[in-house]
Amino acid sequence: MILLMGNCGAFRVAPALRQLTGAEVKVLGWTQVDAALRLDPALVYVDLFGFDVIAPICVAAIAGRPIPRFDLDPLRAVVAALSETPVVYRGVRRPSAGAFGLLGGDAEIDAAFDELASVIRAHRVLDVQGLWARHGIPMDDVLGGLGHGEALGAGAGKEAGPNAVAEAVFHEAQWVASLWAARALPPIECVVVDLDLLIRGDLLADDFHARNPAWLPPDRAPAATVLEAWWSMERGLHEALRIVARRGVALALTTRNDRDATQRRFQKRAPVADGDPGPFAWMYEGIPEQVRSSIFSAHPALVDGLALDVADFAALEADPRRPASEACRRVAERLGLELHALAFLGATEADREEVRANAPEITVPEGPAHRYREFLLHGPRLVRWESPAPRPASIAGSPPAVAPAGSGDAAERVEAFLRGLNIVVDVRAATPAEYPRVEELLVLCTEMNLTGDRPELDTLDAIYVGRCRASTSDYGIVAAGLVKDGRLVNWVCSCQVLPYRVAGTLLHLTLQTTPGMETEFVDVGSNAAALDVIREARSGCARWVSVGACA
């Protein structure tokens, strides 16, 4: 049971909390301590600072009278009585500066709120005002205002969340639900992260920089000081993963690149002489080169402490042929965990669906990927009631992965899942209208790229495109083959369809278009996965793929 105690906001949070947890939720007044102790709840969420406490301060401020002092003894008595219960207090909601239209007196108002906050300072407190601010909901948009405020959402009548729960109330309930889960449910002990599209390269999917108060829009020059410029960078997902690790949650990587190449390339290094910031260049976009150099020279510890690299992860699974569910199983085996102790952050919906279907015990948050930061910081079973010591990362000395028990059955489940997707592919000559898509694939596909060549299209003898559709989506053109003098000078494929394991089939069909056509593999540093696709192509079409028109 979850017990909410308070005269104002508690009843608004209750419906969303029931929806999120499925638990029984009861509401009492903040003075009903005896009843609360008899109920023996799994979590108590208490708001001591209702309108009866806040109103006298606000009224005095508006009237220009001296700020009264509330008798704190009743509040302290409630805190003392609940000291042996699993209690979290709702933080004081303060008025913004100048909220009462006054030129002076702010210090006296601040002192009154500081005195109230001192009652719960040594206890667990949910900073609900800060929570709203992180979601872009200012105090001006809450009912009551004047530092009290029960949020209705960002703007009159705006609602979000299940059951049309007001946006801010939903965010508050979500955080309380995570605290309840920390008490009632087994914790997530490892977060498995897709390296290739989430935390490496310029495809980082995170909008935290746009919600950061220090963020600078594209049409404004970065601030002059180094640290202010630093805070304008896209860095939210790396930061959230570090916070999760400090809670004692292990981090693990999956990648479709070669293991040795990943360990060699996914590392922090100092910038080179021309001002290149190293392998994390995407985190520095929008900052002038001279400021980038200043960051490295003036604040090396700040740089080192932010961006993740391979040494921050306890396990690494690198195999272009292995579906995400199998990679997660191998991570669990290596770390000695049950599958229900894992969460998987996948870059594509195909990866997420594959894990949900073939490893349903694993927690897979909903996409799109920019939601992952909130999941990591406030998600159920990732919030800790206690504060355990962080797990050390151990990739460097970890033993080779071993196949988990029942891996044969797992392979059968994966194939059954793929067959159920009704995957259809075809390969045909490209039309001029499709050339822009071919050019796009040549630029974007750095992993499934046989040679790295990007010749002018009008110099080629033939251009072939591969298409793919499944019951989940029509992916359109996902592969392109370039032919010159009877040779396949390059072939590329989008990572979007890699979870369906169709790349080998598409390459096989491309090679069949010209009798005796040859190809080769050229290591360009990021395309180790393409070597395995060549091996797959020699085996013909995959059993779960049908060849037919994908118009």
Coordinates of C-alpha atoms in Angstrom, one line a residue:
M1 CA 0.0 0.0 0.0
I2 CA 1.0 3.6 -0.7
L3 CA -0.1 6.2 1.8
L4 CA -0.4 9.9 0.8
M5 CA -0.7 12.4 3.6
G6 CA -1.6 16.0 2.9
N7 CA -4.5 18.4 2.7
C8 CA -3.9 19.8 -0.8
G9 CA -1.9 17.9 -3.4
A10 CA -2.2 14.3 -2.2
F11 CA -5.7 13.5 -3.7
R12 CA -4.5 14.8 -7.1
V13 CA -1.6 12.4 -7.2
A14 CA -3.6 9.3 -6.1
P15 CA -5.3 8.4 -9.4
A16 CA -2.1 8.5 -11.5
L17 CA -0.3 6.6 -8.8
R18 CA -2.9 3.8 -8.8
Q19 CA -2.6 3.6 -12.6
L20 CA 1.2 3.5 -12.6
T21 CA 1.7 1.0 -9.8
G22 CA -1.5 -1.1 -9.5
A23 CA -1.0 -0.8 -5.8
E24 CA -3.6 0.3 -3.2
V25 CA -3.4 4.0 -2.5
K26 CA -4.9 5.7 0.5
V27 CA -5.1 9.4 1.3
L28 CA -5.0 10.9 4.8
G29 CA -4.6 14.3 6.3
W30 CA -1.0 15.2 7.4
T31 CA -1.9 15.1 11.0
Q32 CA -3.5 11.6 11.0
V33 CA -0.3 9.9 12.2
D34 CA -1.9 7.2 14.3
A35 CA -4.0 5.9 11.4
A36 CA -0.9 6.0 9.2
L37 CA 1.1 3.8 11.6
R38 CA -1.7 1.3 11.9
L39 CA -1.9 0.8 8.1
D40 CA 1.8 -0.2 7.8
P41 CA 2.3 1.1 4.2
A42 CA 5.1 0.2 1.9
L43 CA 5.7 4.0 1.2
V44 CA 4.4 7.2 2.9
Y45 CA 4.4 10.4 0.9
V46 CA 3.8 13.4 3.1
D47 CA 3.1 17.0 2.2
L48 CA 3.5 19.1 5.3
F49 CA 3.3 22.4 3.5
G50 CA -0.3 22.8 2.4
F51 CA -2.2 26.0 2.0
D52 CA -2.8 26.3 5.8
V53 CA 1.0 26.6 6.2
I54 CA 1.8 28.7 3.1
A55 CA -1.1 31.0 2.9
P56 CA -0.2 33.3 5.9
I57 CA 3.2 33.9 4.4
C58 CA 1.7 34.8 1.0
V59 CA -1.1 37.0 2.3
A60 CA 1.4 39.0 4.4
A61 CA 3.7 39.4 1.5
I62 CA 0.9 40.7 -0.7
A63 CA -0.5 43.0 2.0
G64 CA 3.0 44.4 2.8
R65 CA 2.8 43.2 6.4
P66 CA 5.6 41.5 8.4
I67 CA 6.1 37.9 7.4
P68 CA 4.6 35.7 10.2
R69 CA 6.4 32.6 11.5
F70 CA 4.5 29.4 11.5
D71 CA 4.6 27.2 14.6
L72 CA 6.9 24.4 13.6
D73 CA 6.3 22.1 16.5
P74 CA 3.3 20.3 15.0
L75 CA 5.3 19.7 11.8
R76 CA 8.3 18.4 13.8
A77 CA 5.9 16.1 15.8
V78 CA 4.7 14.5 12.6
V79 CA 8.2 14.0 11.3
A80 CA 9.3 12.4 14.6
A81 CA 6.2 10.1 14.7
L82 CA 6.9 8.9 11.1
S83 CA 10.7 8.4 11.7
E84 CA 10.5 4.6 11.6
T85 CA 8.4 4.5 8.5
P86 CA 9.5 4.5 4.8
V87 CA 8.6 8.1 4.4
V88 CA 9.3 10.7 1.6
Y89 CA 8.4 14.4 2.1
R90 CA 7.1 16.7 -0.6
G91 CA 9.4 19.7 -0.8
V92 CA 8.5 23.3 -0.1
R93 CA 7.3 25.1 -3.2
R94 CA 8.8 28.6 -3.1
P95 CA 7.6 31.7 -5.0
S96 CA 9.8 32.9 -7.8
A97 CA 11.7 36.2 -7.2
G98 CA 9.4 39.2 -7.4
A99 CA 6.3 37.0 -7.4
F100 CA 4.4 39.4 -5.2
G101 CA 5.4 42.5 -7.2
L102 CA 7.6 43.8 -4.4
L103 CA 10.8 45.7 -4.8
G104 CA 12.1 44.5 -1.4
G105 CA 11.3 42.0 1.3
D106 CA 12.5 38.9 -0.6
A107 CA 15.1 38.1 2.0
E108 CA 12.4 37.9 4.7
I109 CA 10.2 35.7 2.5
D110 CA 13.2 33.4 1.8
A111 CA 14.0 33.1 5.5
A112 CA 10.4 32.0 6.2
F113 CA 10.6 29.3 3.6
D114 CA 14.0 28.2 4.7
E115 CA 12.7 27.8 8.2
L116 CA 9.9 25.5 6.9
A117 CA 12.3 23.5 4.8
S118 CA 14.6 22.9 7.9
V119 CA 11.9 20.6 9.4
I120 CA 12.5 17.9 6.7
R121 CA 16.1 18.7 5.8
A122 CA 17.6 15.5 7.2
H123 CA 15.0 13.3 5.5
R124 CA 14.2 12.1 2.0
V125 CA 12.6 15.0 0.1
L126 CA 11.1 15.1 -3.4
D127 CA 11.9 18.5 -4.9
V128 CA 8.6 18.7 -6.7
Q129 CA 9.2 22.3 -7.8
G130 CA 12.5 21.3 -9.4
L131 CA 10.8 18.2 -11.0
W132 CA 8.3 20.5 -12.7
A133 CA 11.0 22.9 -13.8
R134 CA 13.0 20.0 -15.4
H135 CA 9.9 19.2 -17.5
G136 CA 9.4 22.9 -18.5
I137 CA 6.5 23.7 -16.2
P138 CA 7.1 27.0 -14.4
M139 CA 5.5 28.0 -11.1
D140 CA 3.4 30.5 -13.0
D141 CA 1.5 27.6 -14.5
V142 CA 0.4 25.9 -11.3
L143 CA -2.9 26.3 -9.6
G144 CA -2.8 28.5 -6.5
G145 CA 0.6 30.0 -7.3
L146 CA 2.2 32.1 -4.6
G147 CA 4.7 29.4 -3.8
H148 CA 2.0 26.8 -2.9
G149 CA 0.9 25.4 -6.2
E150 CA -0.7 22.1 -7.2
A151 CA 0.4 21.8 -10.8
L152 CA -2.2 21.6 -13.6
G153 CA 0.3 21.5 -16.4
A154 CA 2.1 23.9 -18.7
G155 CA -0.7 26.3 -19.6
A156 CA -4.3 26.4 -18.9
G157 CA -6.1 23.1 -19.6
K158 CA -3.0 21.3 -20.9
E159 CA -3.1 17.7 -19.9
A160 CA -0.8 14.7 -20.5
G161 CA -0.2 11.2 -19.2
P162 CA -2.6 8.3 -18.8
N163 CA -6.2 8.9 -17.9
A164 CA -5.8 12.6 -18.9
V165 CA -3.8 13.2 -15.7
A166 CA -2.4 16.7 -15.7
E167 CA 1.2 16.8 -16.9
A168 CA 2.9 18.0 -13.7
V169 CA 0.8 15.7 -11.5
F170 CA 1.7 12.8 -13.7
H171 CA 5.5 13.5 -13.4
E172 CA 5.2 13.8 -9.7
A173 CA 3.2 10.5 -9.5
Q174 CA 5.8 8.8 -11.7
W175 CA 8.6 9.8 -9.3
V176 CA 6.6 8.5 -6.3
A177 CA 5.9 5.3 -8.1
S178 CA 9.6 4.8 -8.6
L179 CA 10.2 5.3 -4.9
W180 CA 7.5 2.7 -4.2
A181 CA 9.1 0.3 -6.7
A182 CA 12.4 0.7 -4.9
R183 CA 10.7 -0.6 -1.8
A184 CA 8.4 -3.3 -3.3
L185 CA 10.1 -4.7 -6.4
P186 CA 13.4 -6.3 -7.2
P187 CA 15.9 -3.8 -8.6
I188 CA 17.3 -3.5 -12.1
E189 CA 21.0 -4.4 -11.7
C190 CA 22.4 -3.9 -15.2
V191 CA 21.5 -1.5 -18.0
V192 CA 22.5 -2.9 -21.5
V193 CA 23.0 -0.1 -23.9
D194 CA 23.2 -0.1 -27.8
L195 CA 26.5 1.6 -28.4
D196 CA 26.2 2.1 -32.1
L197 CA 23.2 4.5 -32.3
L198 CA 22.8 5.8 -28.8
I199 CA 26.0 6.9 -27.2
R200 CA 28.5 7.0 -30.1
G201 CA 28.6 9.0 -33.3
D202 CA 26.4 11.9 -34.4
L203 CA 23.2 10.0 -34.0
L204 CA 23.0 10.7 -30.2
A205 CA 19.3 10.9 -29.4
D206 CA 18.8 13.1 -26.5
D207 CA 17.0 16.4 -26.1
F208 CA 18.2 17.3 -22.6
H209 CA 20.4 20.1 -23.9
A210 CA 17.3 21.9 -25.2
R211 CA 15.7 21.6 -21.7
N212 CA 18.8 22.7 -19.9
P213 CA 18.4 26.3 -18.5
A214 CA 21.9 27.0 -19.8
W215 CA 21.2 25.8 -23.3
L216 CA 21.8 28.2 -26.2
P217 CA 19.6 28.0 -29.3
P218 CA 21.4 27.8 -32.7
D219 CA 20.9 31.5 -33.5
R220 CA 22.8 32.7 -30.5
A221 CA 26.5 32.8 -29.9
P222 CA 27.8 30.6 -27.1
A223 CA 28.6 32.4 -23.8
A224 CA 32.0 33.8 -23.4
T225 CA 33.1 31.7 -20.4
V226 CA 34.3 28.2 -20.9
L227 CA 32.0 26.6 -18.3
E228 CA 28.8 28.3 -19.6
A229 CA 29.7 27.0 -23.1
W230 CA 30.3 23.6 -21.7
W231 CA 26.8 23.4 -20.2
S232 CA 25.3 24.0 -23.6
M233 CA 26.5 20.7 -25.0
E234 CA 24.5 17.5 -25.7
R235 CA 25.5 15.3 -22.9
G236 CA 22.4 14.2 -21.2
L237 CA 22.4 10.4 -21.8
H238 CA 26.1 10.0 -20.8
E239 CA 25.4 12.0 -17.6
A240 CA 22.3 9.9 -16.8
L241 CA 24.2 6.6 -17.3
R242 CA 26.9 7.8 -14.9
I243 CA 24.3 8.7 -12.3
V244 CA 22.8 5.2 -12.7
A245 CA 26.2 3.6 -12.2
R246 CA 26.7 5.6 -9.0
R247 CA 23.5 4.0 -7.7
G248 CA 25.2 0.6 -8.0
V249 CA 23.8 -0.4 -11.4
A250 CA 26.2 -2.1 -13.8
L251 CA 26.5 -0.9 -17.4
A252 CA 26.9 -3.1 -20.4
L253 CA 27.4 -2.5 -24.1
T254 CA 26.1 -4.2 -27.2
T255 CA 27.5 -3.4 -30.7
R256 CA 27.5 -4.8 -34.2
N257 CA 31.2 -3.7 -34.6
D258 CA 34.2 -5.9 -34.0
R259 CA 35.1 -6.3 -30.3
D260 CA 38.8 -5.4 -30.7
A261 CA 37.9 -2.4 -32.8
T262 CA 35.3 -1.2 -30.3
Q263 CA 37.8 -1.4 -27.4
R264 CA 40.4 0.4 -29.5
R265 CA 38.2 3.2 -30.8
F266 CA 35.6 3.9 -28.1
Q267 CA 38.1 5.6 -25.8
K268 CA 38.7 9.1 -24.7
R269 CA 41.8 10.8 -25.9
A270 CA 43.2 14.3 -26.0
P271 CA 42.4 16.5 -29.0
V272 CA 44.9 16.6 -31.8
A273 CA 46.7 19.8 -32.8
D274 CA 44.0 21.1 -35.2
G275 CA 41.5 21.4 -32.4
D276 CA 39.7 18.1 -33.0
P277 CA 38.0 17.2 -29.7
G278 CA 38.5 13.5 -30.1
P279 CA 36.0 10.7 -30.5
F280 CA 33.2 12.6 -28.7
A281 CA 33.1 15.4 -31.3
W282 CA 29.2 15.3 -31.5
M283 CA 29.0 16.5 -27.9
Y284 CA 30.8 19.7 -28.8
E285 CA 28.7 20.9 -31.8
G286 CA 27.8 24.5 -31.6
I287 CA 30.9 25.5 -29.6
P288 CA 33.6 27.4 -31.4
E289 CA 37.0 25.7 -31.8
Q290 CA 38.8 28.1 -29.5
V291 CA 36.3 27.4 -26.7
R292 CA 36.7 23.6 -27.3
S293 CA 40.4 23.9 -26.9
S294 CA 40.0 26.0 -23.7
I295 CA 37.7 23.3 -22.2
F296 CA 40.4 20.6 -22.7
S297 CA 43.2 22.7 -21.5
A298 CA 41.5 24.5 -18.6
H299 CA 39.2 21.7 -17.4
P300 CA 40.6 18.3 -18.2
A301 CA 38.9 16.6 -15.2
L302 CA 35.5 17.9 -16.4
V303 CA 36.0 16.4 -19.8
D304 CA 37.3 13.1 -18.4
G305 CA 34.4 13.0 -15.9
L306 CA 31.6 13.4 -18.4
A307 CA 31.9 11.3 -21.6
L308 CA 31.7 7.6 -21.2
D309 CA 34.1 5.2 -22.9
V310 CA 34.6 1.4 -23.0
A311 CA 36.3 1.3 -19.5
D312 CA 33.0 2.5 -17.9
F313 CA 31.2 -0.7 -18.9
A314 CA 31.3 -4.1 -17.1
A315 CA 30.6 -6.2 -20.2
L316 CA 30.8 -5.9 -24.0
E317 CA 28.9 -8.0 -26.5
A318 CA 30.1 -7.4 -30.1
D319 CA 28.7 -9.5 -32.9
P320 CA 26.9 -8.3 -36.0
R321 CA 24.9 -11.6 -36.3
R322 CA 23.6 -11.8 -32.8
P323 CA 20.1 -10.4 -32.1
A324 CA 19.8 -8.0 -29.2
S325 CA 18.0 -10.6 -27.0
E326 CA 20.9 -13.0 -27.3
A327 CA 23.4 -10.3 -26.5
C328 CA 21.4 -9.5 -23.4
R329 CA 21.4 -13.1 -22.4
R330 CA 25.2 -13.3 -22.7
V331 CA 25.6 -10.2 -20.6
A332 CA 23.4 -11.7 -17.9
E333 CA 25.4 -14.9 -18.0
R334 CA 28.7 -13.0 -17.8
L335 CA 27.6 -10.9 -14.8
G336 CA 25.8 -13.8 -13.0
L337 CA 22.4 -12.1 -13.2
E338 CA 18.8 -13.2 -14.0
L339 CA 17.2 -11.7 -17.0
H340 CA 14.6 -9.8 -14.9
A341 CA 17.5 -7.8 -13.5
L342 CA 18.3 -6.3 -16.9
A343 CA 17.0 -3.3 -18.8
F344 CA 17.8 -2.8 -22.5
L345 CA 18.1 0.6 -24.2
G346 CA 17.7 -0.1 -27.9
A347 CA 18.2 2.5 -30.6
T348 CA 15.5 1.1 -32.9
E349 CA 12.0 -0.1 -32.4
A350 CA 13.0 -3.3 -34.2
D351 CA 15.6 -4.1 -31.6
R352 CA 13.2 -3.2 -28.7
E353 CA 10.5 -5.5 -30.2
E354 CA 12.9 -8.4 -30.7
V355 CA 14.0 -8.3 -27.0
R356 CA 10.4 -7.9 -25.8
A357 CA 9.4 -11.0 -27.9
N358 CA 12.3 -13.3 -27.1
A359 CA 13.4 -12.1 -23.6
P360 CA 10.2 -10.8 -22.1
E361 CA 11.8 -10.9 -18.6
I362 CA 14.0 -7.9 -19.6
T363 CA 12.7 -4.4 -19.0
V364 CA 12.5 -2.5 -22.3
P365 CA 11.4 1.1 -22.0
E366 CA 9.3 2.6 -24.7
G367 CA 11.0 4.7 -27.4
P368 CA 11.9 7.1 -28.9
A369 CA 15.4 7.1 -27.5
H370 CA 15.2 10.7 -26.1
R371 CA 13.0 9.4 -23.3
Y372 CA 15.8 7.2 -21.9
R373 CA 17.3 9.9 -19.8
E374 CA 14.1 10.3 -17.7
F375 CA 13.8 6.5 -17.5
L376 CA 17.3 6.2 -16.2
L377 CA 17.0 9.0 -13.6
H378 CA 13.4 8.3 -12.4
G379 CA 12.3 5.0 -13.8
P380 CA 10.9 2.2 -11.7
R381 CA 13.4 -0.2 -10.2
L382 CA 16.3 2.1 -11.1
V383 CA 15.7 4.5 -8.2
R384 CA 17.3 3.1 -5.1
W385 CA 15.9 3.5 -1.6
E386 CA 19.4 2.9 -0.2
S387 CA 22.6 4.1 -1.7
P388 CA 24.8 1.1 -2.5
A389 CA 28.4 1.4 -3.6
P390 CA 28.9 1.6 -7.4
R391 CA 29.8 -1.6 -9.2
P392 CA 33.3 -1.3 -10.7
A393 CA 33.5 -1.5 -14.5
S394 CA 35.6 -4.6 -15.6
I395 CA 35.7 -5.0 -19.3
A396 CA 39.5 -5.1 -19.5
G397 CA 39.8 -8.1 -17.3
S398 CA 36.5 -9.9 -17.9
P399 CA 36.6 -13.5 -19.2
P400 CA 35.3 -14.4 -22.6
A401 CA 31.6 -14.7 -22.8
V402 CA 30.2 -18.2 -22.7
A403 CA 27.0 -19.4 -24.3
P404 CA 24.2 -19.3 -21.8
A405 CA 22.3 -22.4 -20.9
G406 CA 19.5 -23.2 -23.3
S407 CA 21.1 -21.2 -26.1
G408 CA 19.8 -23.6 -28.7
D409 CA 16.2 -23.0 -27.5
A410 CA 16.9 -19.3 -27.6
A411 CA 18.0 -19.5 -31.3
E412 CA 14.8 -21.3 -32.1
R413 CA 12.8 -18.6 -30.4
V414 CA 14.6 -15.9 -32.3
E415 CA 14.0 -17.7 -35.7
A416 CA 10.4 -18.2 -34.8
F417 CA 10.1 -14.5 -34.0
L418 CA 11.7 -13.5 -37.3
R419 CA 9.5 -15.8 -39.3
G420 CA 6.5 -14.2 -37.7
L421 CA 7.5 -10.8 -39.0
N422 CA 6.7 -11.9 -42.6
I423 CA 9.9 -10.3 -43.9
V424 CA 10.0 -9.7 -47.7
V425 CA 13.0 -8.3 -49.6
D426 CA 13.8 -7.5 -53.2
V427 CA 16.8 -6.2 -55.2
R428 CA 16.4 -4.4 -58.5
A429 CA 18.1 -1.7 -60.7
A430 CA 17.7 1.8 -59.2
T431 CA 15.8 4.5 -61.0
P432 CA 17.2 8.1 -61.3
A433 CA 14.5 9.1 -58.8
E434 CA 16.1 6.8 -56.3
Y435 CA 19.6 8.1 -56.6
P436 CA 19.3 10.6 -53.8
R437 CA 18.4 7.8 -51.4
V438 CA 21.5 5.9 -52.7
E439 CA 23.7 8.9 -52.0
E440 CA 22.2 9.2 -48.5
L441 CA 22.9 5.5 -47.7
L442 CA 26.5 6.0 -48.9
V443 CA 27.0 8.8 -46.4
L444 CA 25.1 7.3 -43.4
C445 CA 26.0 3.6 -43.6
T446 CA 29.4 3.5 -42.0
E447 CA 29.2 0.0 -40.4
M448 CA 27.5 -2.0 -43.2
N449 CA 29.8 -0.7 -45.8
L450 CA 32.0 -3.1 -47.8
T451 CA 34.8 -0.8 -49.1
G452 CA 34.0 2.8 -48.0
D453 CA 34.1 3.9 -51.7
R454 CA 31.7 6.7 -52.8
P455 CA 32.2 7.1 -56.5
E456 CA 30.1 9.5 -58.6
L457 CA 27.0 7.6 -59.6
D458 CA 27.1 8.7 -63.2
T459 CA 30.5 6.8 -63.6
L460 CA 29.0 3.4 -62.7
D461 CA 27.8 0.7 -65.0
A462 CA 24.8 -0.2 -62.8
I463 CA 23.2 0.7 -59.4
Y464 CA 21.0 -1.7 -57.5
V465 CA 18.8 -1.0 -54.5
G466 CA 17.5 -3.4 -51.9
R467 CA 14.1 -2.9 -50.3
C468 CA 12.6 -4.5 -47.2
R469 CA 9.2 -4.7 -45.6
A470 CA 7.8 -6.6 -42.6
S471 CA 4.7 -6.8 -40.7
T472 CA 6.0 -4.1 -38.4
S473 CA 6.9 -1.5 -41.1
D474 CA 7.7 -0.9 -44.8
Y475 CA 11.4 0.2 -44.6
G476 CA 11.7 1.1 -48.3
I477 CA 15.2 1.2 -49.8
V478 CA 17.7 0.0 -47.1
A479 CA 20.6 -1.2 -49.3
A480 CA 22.5 -0.1 -52.4
G481 CA 25.1 -1.9 -54.6
L482 CA 27.4 -0.1 -57.0
V483 CA 28.7 -2.0 -60.0
K484 CA 31.7 -1.1 -62.3
D485 CA 33.5 -3.3 -64.8
G486 CA 31.8 -6.4 -63.5
R487 CA 32.8 -5.7 -59.9
L488 CA 30.7 -4.7 -56.9
V489 CA 32.8 -1.7 -56.0
N490 CA 30.7 -1.0 -52.9
W491 CA 27.6 -2.2 -51.1
V492 CA 26.0 -0.5 -48.1
C493 CA 23.0 -1.4 -45.9
S494 CA 21.1 0.6 -43.3
C495 CA 21.5 -0.5 -39.6
Q496 CA 17.8 0.0 -39.4
V497 CA 17.1 -3.6 -40.6
L498 CA 20.0 -5.3 -38.9
P499 CA 17.8 -6.8 -36.2
Y500 CA 15.9 -8.7 -38.9
R501 CA 19.2 -10.3 -40.2
V502 CA 18.4 -9.6 -43.8
A503 CA 21.7 -7.9 -44.8
G504 CA 23.3 -11.2 -46.0
T505 CA 20.2 -12.0 -48.1
L506 CA 20.2 -8.5 -49.7
L507 CA 23.9 -8.8 -50.5
H508 CA 23.4 -12.3 -52.0
L509 CA 20.6 -11.1 -54.2
T510 CA 22.7 -8.1 -55.4
L511 CA 25.6 -10.4 -56.3
Q512 CA 23.2 -12.6 -58.3
T513 CA 22.2 -9.7 -60.6
T514 CA 25.5 -10.0 -62.6
P515 CA 26.9 -13.5 -63.3
G516 CA 30.4 -13.9 -61.9
M517 CA 30.4 -10.5 -60.1
E518 CA 33.1 -10.2 -57.5
T519 CA 33.4 -8.0 -54.4
E520 CA 35.9 -7.4 -51.7
F521 CA 36.1 -6.1 -48.1
V522 CA 38.2 -3.1 -47.2
D523 CA 38.7 -2.3 -43.5
V524 CA 37.9 1.4 -43.0
G525 CA 37.9 1.2 -39.2
S526 CA 34.2 1.2 -38.6
N527 CA 32.9 -1.6 -40.9
A528 CA 34.1 -4.8 -39.3
A529 CA 30.4 -6.0 -39.2
A530 CA 30.3 -6.0 -43.0
L531 CA 32.8 -8.9 -43.2
D532 CA 30.3 -11.2 -41.5
V533 CA 27.6 -10.1 -44.0
I534 CA 29.8 -11.4 -46.9
R535 CA 30.0 -14.8 -45.2
E536 CA 26.2 -14.8 -44.7
A537 CA 25.7 -13.9 -48.4
R538 CA 27.7 -16.9 -49.5
S539 CA 25.1 -19.1 -47.8
G540 CA 22.2 -17.7 -49.8
C541 CA 18.9 -16.3 -48.6
A542 CA 18.0 -16.6 -44.9
R543 CA 15.2 -19.1 -44.0
W544 CA 13.0 -16.4 -42.5
V545 CA 13.1 -14.1 -45.5
S546 CA 10.9 -14.2 -48.6
V547 CA 11.9 -12.7 -51.9
G548 CA 9.2 -10.7 -53.7
A549 CA 8.1 -7.3 -54.8
C550 CA 8.4 -4.6 -52.2
A551 CA 6.9 -1.8 -54.2

